Amino acid sequence: MLTALMCIYFLLAFAALWRTIMTQSYDLFTLGVFPVLYGLVMRRYWAAVVLKIYLAIQSLALLALGTAAIIAYQITPEDVKVMFQGYNIPISTIVIAAIVAMTFQYWVAFSPKTKHYLKPKEPESV
C-alpha cells in the first residue's frame, strides 16, 4: 500500500510542478509533496514525521473547505456547485472521494509496515 501511496504522490508531485510552472505561484500543497515523496523513496527515518505533518495540513485544509461549503450551502444552496471543464460534479462524489483519499493516507501513514519500512537500518556487527 505504501507503493500505491508513493505512486499517487509522484503523480501529485508532477501535477504540482506543472501547476507551479503554469501559474508562476506555489503553495504548501504543491510543494509540500516533494519532501514527503523524497523521504519515502529514499527511506529516510524522518519521512514518517513529514508525512504525518503533510496529512495534518491536508486535514486542516479539508476541514476549512468543508466548513466554508456548509456555510455557503446554508446561505445560497443553488450556488454551491463544483464545475470542472463544463461538467457539474456532485458534492457527494467529492465528499466520498475526499474521505476515501484521507482514510487511505492515514491508514498507510500509521501502518506498522510503513514504520518498519522507514526504520533506520542498524549497522551490521562484525
Tab-separated table of N, CA, C and O in Angstrom:
chain	number	residue	atom	x	y	z
A	1	MET	N	0.822	-1.192	0.000
A	1	MET	CA	0.000	0.000	0.000
A	1	MET	C	0.868	1.258	0.000
A	1	MET	O	0.452	2.280	-0.520
A	2	LEU	N	2.030	1.159	0.613
A	2	LEU	CA	2.938	2.307	0.606
A	2	LEU	C	3.402	2.620	-0.816
A	2	LEU	O	3.531	3.788	-1.179
A	3	THR	N	3.564	1.586	-1.612
A	3	THR	CA	3.949	1.791	-3.012
A	3	THR	C	2.846	2.538	-3.763
A	3	THR	O	3.137	3.440	-4.557
A	4	ALA	N	1.599	2.195	-3.492
A	4	ALA	CA	0.479	2.893	-4.131
A	4	ALA	C	0.461	4.358	-3.710
A	4	ALA	O	0.240	5.248	-4.536
A	5	LEU	N	0.700	4.609	-2.418
A	5	LEU	CA	0.739	5.996	-1.938
A	5	LEU	C	1.875	6.766	-2.597
A	5	LEU	O	1.700	7.924	-2.987
A	6	MET	N	3.035	6.126	-2.743
A	6	MET	CA	4.165	6.802	-3.391
A	6	MET	C	3.848	7.093	-4.859
A	6	MET	O	4.220	8.150	-5.371
A	7	CYS	N	3.155	6.190	-5.530
A	7	CYS	CA	2.757	6.439	-6.928
A	7	CYS	C	1.790	7.617	-7.010
A	7	CYS	O	1.928	8.481	-7.888
A	8	ILE	N	0.840	7.661	-6.090
A	8	ILE	CA	-0.107	8.780	-6.060
A	8	ILE	C	0.632	10.085	-5.783
A	8	ILE	O	0.391	11.099	-6.440
A	9	TYR	N	1.559	10.054	-4.831
A	9	TYR	CA	2.328	11.261	-4.519
A	9	TYR	C	3.229	11.665	-5.690
A	9	TYR	O	3.469	12.850	-5.901
A	10	PHE	N	3.735	10.690	-6.438
A	10	PHE	CA	4.522	11.017	-7.616
A	10	PHE	C	3.662	11.766	-8.637
A	10	PHE	O	4.097	12.774	-9.201
A	11	LEU	N	2.437	11.285	-8.860
A	11	LEU	CA	1.526	11.976	-9.774
A	11	LEU	C	1.177	13.368	-9.248
A	11	LEU	O	1.104	14.330	-10.018
A	12	LEU	N	0.962	13.472	-7.931
A	12	LEU	CA	0.697	14.790	-7.333
A	12	LEU	C	1.897	15.718	-7.487
A	12	LEU	O	1.720	16.914	-7.728
A	13	ALA	N	3.088	15.179	-7.322
A	13	ALA	CA	4.291	15.999	-7.478
A	13	ALA	C	4.414	16.517	-8.909
A	13	ALA	O	4.754	17.681	-9.130
A	14	PHE	N	4.127	15.647	-9.868
A	14	PHE	CA	4.158	16.062	-11.269
A	14	PHE	C	3.117	17.150	-11.526
A	14	PHE	O	3.404	18.171	-12.155
A	15	ALA	N	1.898	16.935	-11.012
A	15	ALA	CA	0.834	17.935	-11.179
A	15	ALA	C	1.193	19.236	-10.464
A	15	ALA	O	0.922	20.332	-10.968
A	16	ALA	N	1.812	19.133	-9.295
A	16	ALA	CA	2.212	20.321	-8.552
A	16	ALA	C	3.273	21.114	-9.308
A	16	ALA	O	3.217	22.352	-9.377
A	17	LEU	N	4.229	20.402	-9.861
A	17	LEU	CA	5.270	21.071	-10.649
A	17	LEU	C	4.667	21.733	-11.883
A	17	LEU	O	5.005	22.879	-12.206
A	18	TRP	N	3.768	21.038	-12.549
A	18	TRP	CA	3.087	21.595	-13.722
A	18	TRP	C	2.304	22.844	-13.339
A	18	TRP	O	2.370	23.863	-14.022
A	19	ARG	N	1.562	22.777	-12.233
A	19	ARG	CA	0.771	23.924	-11.773
A	19	ARG	C	1.676	25.107	-11.421
A	19	ARG	O	1.371	26.252	-11.740
A	20	THR	N	2.784	24.820	-10.766
A	20	THR	CA	3.708	25.885	-10.383
A	20	THR	C	4.285	26.575	-11.616
A	20	THR	O	4.394	27.797	-11.662
A	21	ILE	N	4.632	25.797	-12.619
A	21	ILE	CA	5.182	26.373	-13.855
A	21	ILE	C	4.120	27.190	-14.585
A	21	ILE	O	4.392	28.293	-15.060
A	22	MET	N	2.900	26.660	-14.669
A	22	MET	CA	1.843	27.334	-15.423
A	22	MET	C	1.342	28.603	-14.729
A	22	MET	O	1.040	29.589	-15.398
A	23	THR	N	1.230	28.581	-13.405
A	23	THR	CA	0.667	29.736	-12.701
A	23	THR	C	1.727	30.673	-12.130
A	23	THR	O	1.391	31.747	-11.660
A	24	GLN	N	2.972	30.246	-12.161
A	24	GLN	CA	4.071	31.028	-11.601
A	24	GLN	C	3.841	31.337	-10.117
A	24	GLN	O	4.246	32.379	-9.620
A	25	SER	N	3.158	30.434	-9.423
A	25	SER	CA	2.956	30.573	-7.984
A	25	SER	C	2.964	29.188	-7.355
A	25	SER	O	2.780	28.183	-8.036
A	26	TYR	N	3.197	29.155	-6.078
A	26	TYR	CA	3.231	27.883	-5.381
A	26	TYR	C	2.614	28.065	-4.001
A	26	TYR	O	2.456	29.176	-3.508
A	27	ASP	N	2.256	26.949	-3.406
A	27	ASP	CA	1.730	26.968	-2.051
A	27	ASP	C	2.186	25.704	-1.331
A	27	ASP	O	2.938	24.905	-1.881
A	28	LEU	N	1.729	25.532	-0.115
A	28	LEU	CA	2.177	24.416	0.698
A	28	LEU	C	1.744	23.077	0.129
A	28	LEU	O	2.453	22.082	0.246
A	29	PHE	N	0.587	23.022	-0.514
A	29	PHE	CA	0.131	21.760	-1.099
A	29	PHE	C	0.974	21.369	-2.297
A	29	PHE	O	1.312	20.214	-2.477
A	30	THR	N	1.292	22.332	-3.140
A	30	THR	CA	2.020	21.995	-4.360
A	30	THR	C	3.463	21.616	-4.073
A	30	THR	O	3.997	20.700	-4.683
A	31	LEU	N	4.096	22.293	-3.135
A	31	LEU	CA	5.497	21.988	-2.860
A	31	LEU	C	5.686	21.056	-1.669
A	31	LEU	O	6.761	20.501	-1.488
A	32	GLY	N	4.642	20.870	-0.868
A	32	GLY	CA	4.752	20.017	0.306
A	32	GLY	C	4.900	18.547	-0.017
A	32	GLY	O	5.419	17.776	0.790
A	33	VAL	N	4.475	18.146	-1.190
A	33	VAL	CA	4.543	16.733	-1.553
A	33	VAL	C	5.974	16.300	-1.883
A	33	VAL	O	6.319	15.138	-1.719
A	34	PHE	N	6.829	17.216	-2.285
A	34	PHE	CA	8.194	16.857	-2.671
A	34	PHE	C	9.031	16.298	-1.521
A	34	PHE	O	9.665	15.249	-1.684
A	35	PRO	N	9.088	16.949	-0.353
A	35	PRO	CA	9.874	16.338	0.726
A	35	PRO	C	9.290	15.009	1.212
A	35	PRO	O	10.032	14.097	1.574
A	36	VAL	N	7.964	14.895	1.190
A	36	VAL	CA	7.336	13.638	1.589
A	36	VAL	C	7.736	12.532	0.623
A	36	VAL	O	8.164	11.445	1.033
A	37	LEU	N	7.604	12.791	-0.648
A	37	LEU	CA	7.943	11.794	-1.660
A	37	LEU	C	9.428	11.435	-1.602
A	37	LEU	O	9.790	10.256	-1.650
A	38	TYR	N	10.289	12.424	-1.460
A	38	TYR	CA	11.729	12.170	-1.365
A	38	TYR	C	12.039	11.278	-0.162
A	38	TYR	O	12.786	10.302	-0.275
A	39	GLY	N	11.468	11.615	0.982
A	39	GLY	CA	11.720	10.831	2.184
A	39	GLY	C	11.234	9.402	2.072
A	39	GLY	O	11.889	8.473	2.539
A	40	LEU	N	10.076	9.207	1.439
A	40	LEU	CA	9.542	7.849	1.282
A	40	LEU	C	10.374	7.024	0.314
A	40	LEU	O	10.672	5.854	0.572
A	41	VAL	N	10.742	7.625	-0.798
A	41	VAL	CA	11.512	6.891	-1.802
A	41	VAL	C	12.908	6.555	-1.276
A	41	VAL	O	13.395	5.438	-1.457
A	42	MET	N	13.531	7.495	-0.579
A	42	MET	CA	14.894	7.286	-0.089
A	42	MET	C	14.931	6.574	1.268
A	42	MET	O	16.004	6.355	1.812
A	43	ARG	N	13.760	6.237	1.809
A	43	ARG	CA	13.631	5.523	3.085
A	43	ARG	C	14.314	6.260	4.226
A	43	ARG	O	15.048	5.684	5.019
A	44	ARG	N	14.050	7.548	4.320
A	44	ARG	CA	14.602	8.359	5.400
A	44	ARG	C	13.746	8.197	6.637
A	44	ARG	O	12.512	8.141	6.550
A	45	TYR	N	14.370	8.174	7.801
A	45	TYR	CA	13.641	7.972	9.050
A	45	TYR	C	12.678	9.118	9.351
A	45	TYR	O	11.649	8.913	9.983
A	46	TRP	N	12.978	10.304	8.888
A	46	TRP	CA	12.148	11.476	9.152
A	46	TRP	C	10.928	11.551	8.229
A	46	TRP	O	10.043	12.369	8.437
A	47	ALA	N	10.848	10.683	7.253
A	47	ALA	CA	9.739	10.731	6.290
A	47	ALA	C	8.396	10.469	6.966
A	47	ALA	O	7.378	11.038	6.562
A	48	ALA	N	8.386	9.638	7.998
A	48	ALA	CA	7.127	9.358	8.697
A	48	ALA	C	6.587	10.628	9.352
A	48	ALA	O	5.381	10.896	9.301
A	49	VAL	N	7.466	11.418	9.943
A	49	VAL	CA	7.042	12.661	10.591
A	49	VAL	C	6.553	13.662	9.552
A	49	VAL	O	5.498	14.280	9.717
A	50	VAL	N	7.283	13.792	8.459
A	50	VAL	CA	6.900	14.731	7.404
A	50	VAL	C	5.569	14.311	6.772
A	50	VAL	O	4.711	15.152	6.499
A	51	LEU	N	5.377	13.013	6.579
A	51	LEU	CA	4.122	12.505	6.019
A	51	LEU	C	2.955	12.844	6.943
A	51	LEU	O	1.902	13.297	6.486
A	52	LYS	N	3.137	12.660	8.229
A	52	LYS	CA	2.061	12.946	9.180
A	52	LYS	C	1.770	14.444	9.270
A	52	LYS	O	0.610	14.849	9.392
A	53	ILE	N	2.791	15.262	9.171
A	53	ILE	CA	2.574	16.715	9.144
A	53	ILE	C	1.817	17.102	7.876
A	53	ILE	O	0.887	17.913	7.918
A	54	TYR	N	2.200	16.519	6.754
A	54	TYR	CA	1.522	16.791	5.488
A	54	TYR	C	0.053	16.365	5.553
A	54	TYR	O	-0.833	17.067	5.071
A	55	LEU	N	-0.207	15.231	6.193
A	55	LEU	CA	-1.592	14.781	6.367
A	55	LEU	C	-2.371	15.721	7.283
A	55	LEU	O	-3.561	15.970	7.049
A	56	ALA	N	-1.718	16.224	8.315
A	56	ALA	CA	-2.389	17.182	9.206
A	56	ALA	C	-2.754	18.452	8.450
A	56	ALA	O	-3.859	18.993	8.622
A	57	ILE	N	-1.867	18.921	7.596
A	57	ILE	CA	-2.145	20.118	6.795
A	57	ILE	C	-3.302	19.847	5.835
A	57	ILE	O	-4.202	20.676	5.679
A	58	GLN	N	-3.302	18.669	5.205
A	58	GLN	CA	-4.410	18.301	4.320
A	58	GLN	C	-5.727	18.239	5.085
A	58	GLN	O	-6.762	18.696	4.592
A	59	SER	N	-5.683	17.683	6.275
A	59	SER	CA	-6.899	17.567	7.095
A	59	SER	C	-7.446	18.934	7.468
A	59	SER	O	-8.659	19.170	7.402
A	60	LEU	N	-6.554	19.842	7.873
A	60	LEU	CA	-6.991	21.202	8.208
A	60	LEU	C	-7.592	21.907	6.997
A	60	LEU	O	-8.620	22.578	7.102
A	61	ALA	N	-6.959	21.752	5.845
A	61	ALA	CA	-7.475	22.379	4.633
A	61	ALA	C	-8.828	21.793	4.243
A	61	ALA	O	-9.748	22.536	3.866
A	62	LEU	N	-8.972	20.492	4.362
A	62	LEU	CA	-10.240	19.847	4.043
A	62	LEU	C	-11.331	20.282	5.019
A	62	LEU	O	-12.470	20.526	4.617
A	63	LEU	N	-10.977	20.406	6.282
A	63	LEU	CA	-11.931	20.872	7.282
A	63	LEU	C	-12.363	22.314	6.993
A	63	LEU	O	-13.555	22.638	7.064
A	64	ALA	N	-11.412	23.163	6.635
A	64	ALA	CA	-11.746	24.553	6.309
A	64	ALA	C	-12.620	24.636	5.058
A	64	ALA	O	-13.602	25.387	5.021
A	65	LEU	N	-12.276	23.857	4.048
A	65	LEU	CA	-13.061	23.848	2.815
A	65	LEU	C	-14.469	23.326	3.074
A	65	LEU	O	-15.452	23.870	2.565
A	66	GLY	N	-14.567	22.270	3.854
A	66	GLY	CA	-15.875	21.714	4.194
A	66	GLY	C	-16.729	22.688	4.982
A	66	GLY	O	-17.932	22.830	4.736
A	67	THR	N	-16.118	23.373	5.936
A	67	THR	CA	-16.843	24.366	6.727
A	67	THR	C	-17.348	25.505	5.841
A	67	THR	O	-18.500	25.925	5.957
A	68	ALA	N	-16.493	25.983	4.947
A	68	ALA	CA	-16.906	27.048	4.030
A	68	ALA	C	-18.037	26.582	3.114
A	68	ALA	O	-18.979	27.335	2.842
A	69	ALA	N	-17.960	25.336	2.664
A	69	ALA	CA	-19.009	24.799	1.786
A	69	ALA	C	-20.337	24.678	2.525
A	69	ALA	O	-21.394	24.995	1.969
A	70	ILE	N	-20.287	24.239	3.777
A	70	ILE	CA	-21.521	24.122	4.565
A	70	ILE	C	-22.145	25.485	4.797
A	70	ILE	O	-23.362	25.656	4.655
A	71	ILE	N	-21.322	26.472	5.126
A	71	ILE	CA	-21.835	27.832	5.333
A	71	ILE	C	-22.417	28.383	4.034
A	71	ILE	O	-23.506	28.963	4.029
A	72	ALA	N	-21.719	28.187	2.929
A	72	ALA	CA	-22.217	28.667	1.638
A	72	ALA	C	-23.519	27.970	1.265
A	72	ALA	O	-24.435	28.604	0.724
A	73	TYR	N	-23.617	26.686	1.555
A	73	TYR	CA	-24.832	25.939	1.243
A	73	TYR	C	-26.009	26.435	2.076
A	73	TYR	O	-27.145	26.442	1.606
A	74	GLN	N	-25.738	26.875	3.308
A	74	GLN	CA	-26.795	27.416	4.163
A	74	GLN	C	-27.315	28.750	3.628
A	74	GLN	O	-28.497	29.057	3.748
A	75	ILE	N	-26.418	29.524	3.022
A	75	ILE	CA	-26.794	30.857	2.538
A	75	ILE	C	-27.486	30.764	1.180
A	75	ILE	O	-28.592	31.276	1.004
A	76	THR	N	-26.836	30.151	0.220
A	76	THR	CA	-27.407	30.017	-1.132
A	76	THR	C	-27.126	28.621	-1.677
A	76	THR	O	-26.126	28.399	-2.349
A	77	PRO	N	-28.019	27.671	-1.410
A	77	PRO	CA	-27.766	26.289	-1.848
A	77	PRO	C	-27.692	26.119	-3.364
A	77	PRO	O	-26.982	25.245	-3.853
A	78	GLU	N	-28.387	26.939	-4.112
A	78	GLU	CA	-28.369	26.782	-5.572
A	78	GLU	C	-27.051	27.228	-6.193
A	78	GLU	O	-26.729	26.857	-7.320
A	79	ASP	N	-26.266	28.020	-5.464
A	79	ASP	CA	-24.987	28.490	-5.996
A	79	ASP	C	-23.807	27.591	-5.624
A	79	ASP	O	-22.693	27.815	-6.083
A	80	VAL	N	-24.026	26.603	-4.787
A	80	VAL	CA	-22.938	25.716	-4.379
A	80	VAL	C	-22.812	24.612	-5.428
A	80	VAL	O	-23.544	23.637	-5.423
A	81	LYS	N	-21.878	24.823	-6.342
A	81	LYS	CA	-21.632	23.885	-7.432
A	81	LYS	C	-20.138	23.747	-7.625
A	81	LYS	O	-19.377	24.670	-7.373
A	82	VAL	N	-19.740	22.590	-8.098
A	82	VAL	CA	-18.353	22.379	-8.485
A	82	VAL	C	-18.362	22.059	-9.968
A	82	VAL	O	-18.910	21.045	-10.388
A	83	MET	N	-17.777	22.954	-10.745
A	83	MET	CA	-17.726	22.783	-12.190
A	83	MET	C	-16.280	22.507	-12.599
A	83	MET	O	-15.359	23.165	-12.132
A	84	PHE	N	-16.105	21.508	-13.454
A	84	PHE	CA	-14.790	21.198	-13.990
A	84	PHE	C	-14.938	20.962	-15.480
A	84	PHE	O	-15.613	20.017	-15.899
A	85	GLN	N	-14.326	21.823	-16.261
A	85	GLN	CA	-14.376	21.770	-17.725
A	85	GLN	C	-15.805	21.651	-18.238
A	85	GLN	O	-16.107	20.881	-19.141
A	86	GLY	N	-16.696	22.423	-17.618
A	86	GLY	CA	-18.079	22.469	-18.049
A	86	GLY	C	-18.978	21.388	-17.471
A	86	GLY	O	-20.170	21.374	-17.734
A	87	TYR	N	-18.427	20.481	-16.687
A	87	TYR	CA	-19.215	19.406	-16.077
A	87	TYR	C	-19.474	19.718	-14.609
A	87	TYR	O	-18.572	20.124	-13.879
A	88	ASN	N	-20.706	19.507	-14.196
A	88	ASN	CA	-21.081	19.701	-12.804
A	88	ASN	C	-20.780	18.419	-12.037
A	88	ASN	O	-21.327	17.363	-12.337
A	89	ILE	N	-19.898	18.510	-11.043
A	89	ILE	CA	-19.529	17.349	-10.238
A	89	ILE	C	-20.363	17.386	-8.963
A	89	ILE	O	-20.337	18.385	-8.244
A	90	PRO	N	-21.093	16.319	-8.661
A	90	PRO	CA	-21.915	16.305	-7.444
A	90	PRO	C	-21.060	16.427	-6.181
A	90	PRO	O	-19.979	15.843	-6.090
A	91	ILE	N	-21.553	17.181	-5.220
A	91	ILE	CA	-20.837	17.390	-3.970
A	91	ILE	C	-20.625	16.060	-3.242
A	91	ILE	O	-19.569	15.827	-2.655
A	92	SER	N	-21.607	15.180	-3.292
A	92	SER	CA	-21.473	13.894	-2.600
A	92	SER	C	-20.291	13.091	-3.144
A	92	SER	O	-19.589	12.424	-2.384
A	93	THR	N	-20.055	13.162	-4.433
A	93	THR	CA	-18.919	12.472	-5.036
A	93	THR	C	-17.603	13.031	-4.511
A	93	THR	O	-16.673	12.272	-4.213
A	94	ILE	N	-17.529	14.332	-4.384
A	94	ILE	CA	-16.315	14.979	-3.874
A	94	ILE	C	-16.087	14.608	-2.418
A	94	ILE	O	-14.959	14.303	-2.011
A	95	VAL	N	-17.146	14.607	-1.631
A	95	VAL	CA	-17.022	14.255	-0.210
A	95	VAL	C	-16.554	12.815	-0.052
A	95	VAL	O	-15.635	12.536	0.728
A	96	ILE	N	-17.145	11.898	-0.801
A	96	ILE	CA	-16.751	10.490	-0.713
A	96	ILE	C	-15.299	10.308	-1.156
A	96	ILE	O	-14.521	9.597	-0.503
A	97	ALA	N	-14.909	10.961	-2.232
A	97	ALA	CA	-13.532	10.852	-2.718
A	97	ALA	C	-12.543	11.409	-1.696
A	97	ALA	O	-11.476	10.818	-1.465
A	98	ALA	N	-12.890	12.528	-1.071
A	98	ALA	CA	-12.005	13.123	-0.063
A	98	ALA	C	-11.871	12.218	1.162
A	98	ALA	O	-10.768	12.027	1.689
A	99	ILE	N	-12.979	11.634	1.592
A	99	ILE	CA	-12.932	10.741	2.748
A	99	ILE	C	-12.106	9.492	2.435
A	99	ILE	O	-11.270	9.073	3.253
A	100	VAL	N	-12.300	8.914	1.262
A	100	VAL	CA	-11.534	7.727	0.871
A	100	VAL	C	-10.042	8.063	0.769
A	100	VAL	O	-9.190	7.314	1.273
A	101	ALA	N	-9.711	9.191	0.146
A	101	ALA	CA	-8.310	9.579	-0.018
A	101	ALA	C	-7.631	9.824	1.329
A	101	ALA	O	-6.513	9.347	1.570
A	102	MET	N	-8.305	10.532	2.215
A	102	MET	CA	-7.715	10.823	3.522
A	102	MET	C	-7.607	9.554	4.367
A	102	MET	O	-6.590	9.343	5.040
A	103	THR	N	-8.622	8.710	4.334
A	103	THR	CA	-8.576	7.463	5.097
A	103	THR	C	-7.427	6.579	4.625
A	103	THR	O	-6.689	6.012	5.445
A	104	PHE	N	-7.260	6.471	3.316
A	104	PHE	CA	-6.169	5.669	2.773
A	104	PHE	C	-4.813	6.212	3.214
A	104	PHE	O	-3.933	5.458	3.645
A	105	GLN	N	-4.638	7.524	3.137
A	105	GLN	CA	-3.367	8.118	3.525
A	105	GLN	C	-3.076	7.913	5.009
A	105	GLN	O	-1.951	7.589	5.390
A	106	TYR	N	-4.082	8.101	5.848
A	106	TYR	CA	-3.890	7.878	7.280
A	106	TYR	C	-3.582	6.409	7.565
A	106	TYR	O	-2.736	6.095	8.412
A	107	TRP	N	-4.278	5.524	6.873
A	107	TRP	CA	-4.053	4.100	7.072
A	107	TRP	C	-2.606	3.733	6.741
A	107	TRP	O	-1.942	3.015	7.497
A	108	VAL	N	-2.110	4.234	5.626
A	108	VAL	CA	-0.733	3.942	5.231
A	108	VAL	C	0.256	4.628	6.182
A	108	VAL	O	1.246	4.016	6.592
A	109	ALA	N	-0.002	5.867	6.559
A	109	ALA	CA	0.929	6.607	7.403
A	109	ALA	C	1.100	5.960	8.776
A	109	ALA	O	2.198	5.972	9.335
A	110	PHE	N	0.022	5.411	9.332
A	110	PHE	CA	0.093	4.837	10.661
A	110	PHE	C	0.197	3.307	10.656
A	110	PHE	O	0.060	2.671	11.695
A	111	SER	N	0.463	2.740	9.497
A	111	SER	CA	0.602	1.300	9.367
A	111	SER	C	1.940	0.840	9.965
A	111	SER	O	2.967	1.497	9.795
A	112	PRO	N	1.948	-0.301	10.645
A	112	PRO	CA	3.214	-0.839	11.150
A	112	PRO	C	4.201	-1.173	10.024
A	112	PRO	O	5.407	-1.085	10.210
A	113	LYS	N	3.676	-1.531	8.859
A	113	LYS	CA	4.558	-1.836	7.728
A	113	LYS	C	5.308	-0.593	7.265
A	113	LYS	O	6.481	-0.659	6.891
A	114	THR	N	4.630	0.554	7.295
A	114	THR	CA	5.292	1.804	6.928
A	114	THR	C	6.370	2.145	7.947
A	114	THR	O	7.470	2.568	7.585
A	115	LYS	N	6.050	1.960	9.204
A	115	LYS	CA	7.028	2.221	10.271
A	115	LYS	C	8.249	1.329	10.091
A	115	LYS	O	9.391	1.787	10.213
A	116	HIS	N	8.016	0.065	9.781
A	116	HIS	CA	9.119	-0.868	9.556
A	116	HIS	C	9.929	-0.475	8.322
A	116	HIS	O	11.156	-0.555	8.322
A	117	TYR	N	9.248	-0.063	7.260
A	117	TYR	CA	9.916	0.337	6.015
A	117	TYR	C	10.832	1.538	6.241
A	117	TYR	O	11.923	1.611	5.688
A	118	LEU	N	10.400	2.476	7.070
A	118	LEU	CA	11.180	3.692	7.294
A	118	LEU	C	12.125	3.605	8.486
A	118	LEU	O	12.822	4.574	8.782
A	119	LYS	N	12.148	2.472	9.154
A	119	LYS	CA	13.018	2.305	10.305
A	119	LYS	C	14.470	2.371	9.856
A	119	LYS	O	14.852	1.736	8.875
A	120	PRO	N	15.297	3.147	10.592
A	120	PRO	CA	16.710	3.229	10.195
A	120	PRO	C	17.390	1.861	10.291
A	120	PRO	O	17.117	1.094	11.206
A	121	LYS	N	18.235	1.618	9.351
A	121	LYS	CA	18.974	0.353	9.332
A	121	LYS	C	20.029	0.381	10.428
A	121	LYS	O	20.750	1.368	10.590
A	122	GLU	N	20.112	-0.713	11.159
A	122	GLU	CA	21.135	-0.814	12.197
A	122	GLU	C	22.444	-1.247	11.546
A	122	GLU	O	22.447	-2.080	10.643
A	123	PRO	N	23.539	-0.677	12.028
A	123	PRO	CA	24.833	-1.089	11.435
A	123	PRO	C	25.101	-2.561	11.739
A	123	PRO	O	24.811	-3.049	12.817
A	124	GLU	N	25.657	-3.205	10.757
A	124	GLU	CA	25.956	-4.625	10.918
A	124	GLU	C	27.199	-4.791	11.771
A	124	GLU	O	28.172	-4.071	11.635
A	125	SER	N	27.151	-5.760	12.705
A	125	SER	CA	28.324	-6.032	13.534
A	125	SER	C	29.248	-7.029	12.838
A	125	SER	O	28.814	-7.865	12.081
A	126	VAL	N	30.474	-6.889	13.146
A	126	VAL	CA	31.480	-7.748	12.516
A	126	VAL	C	31.664	-8.995	13.293
A	126	VAL	O	31.568	-9.240	14.382
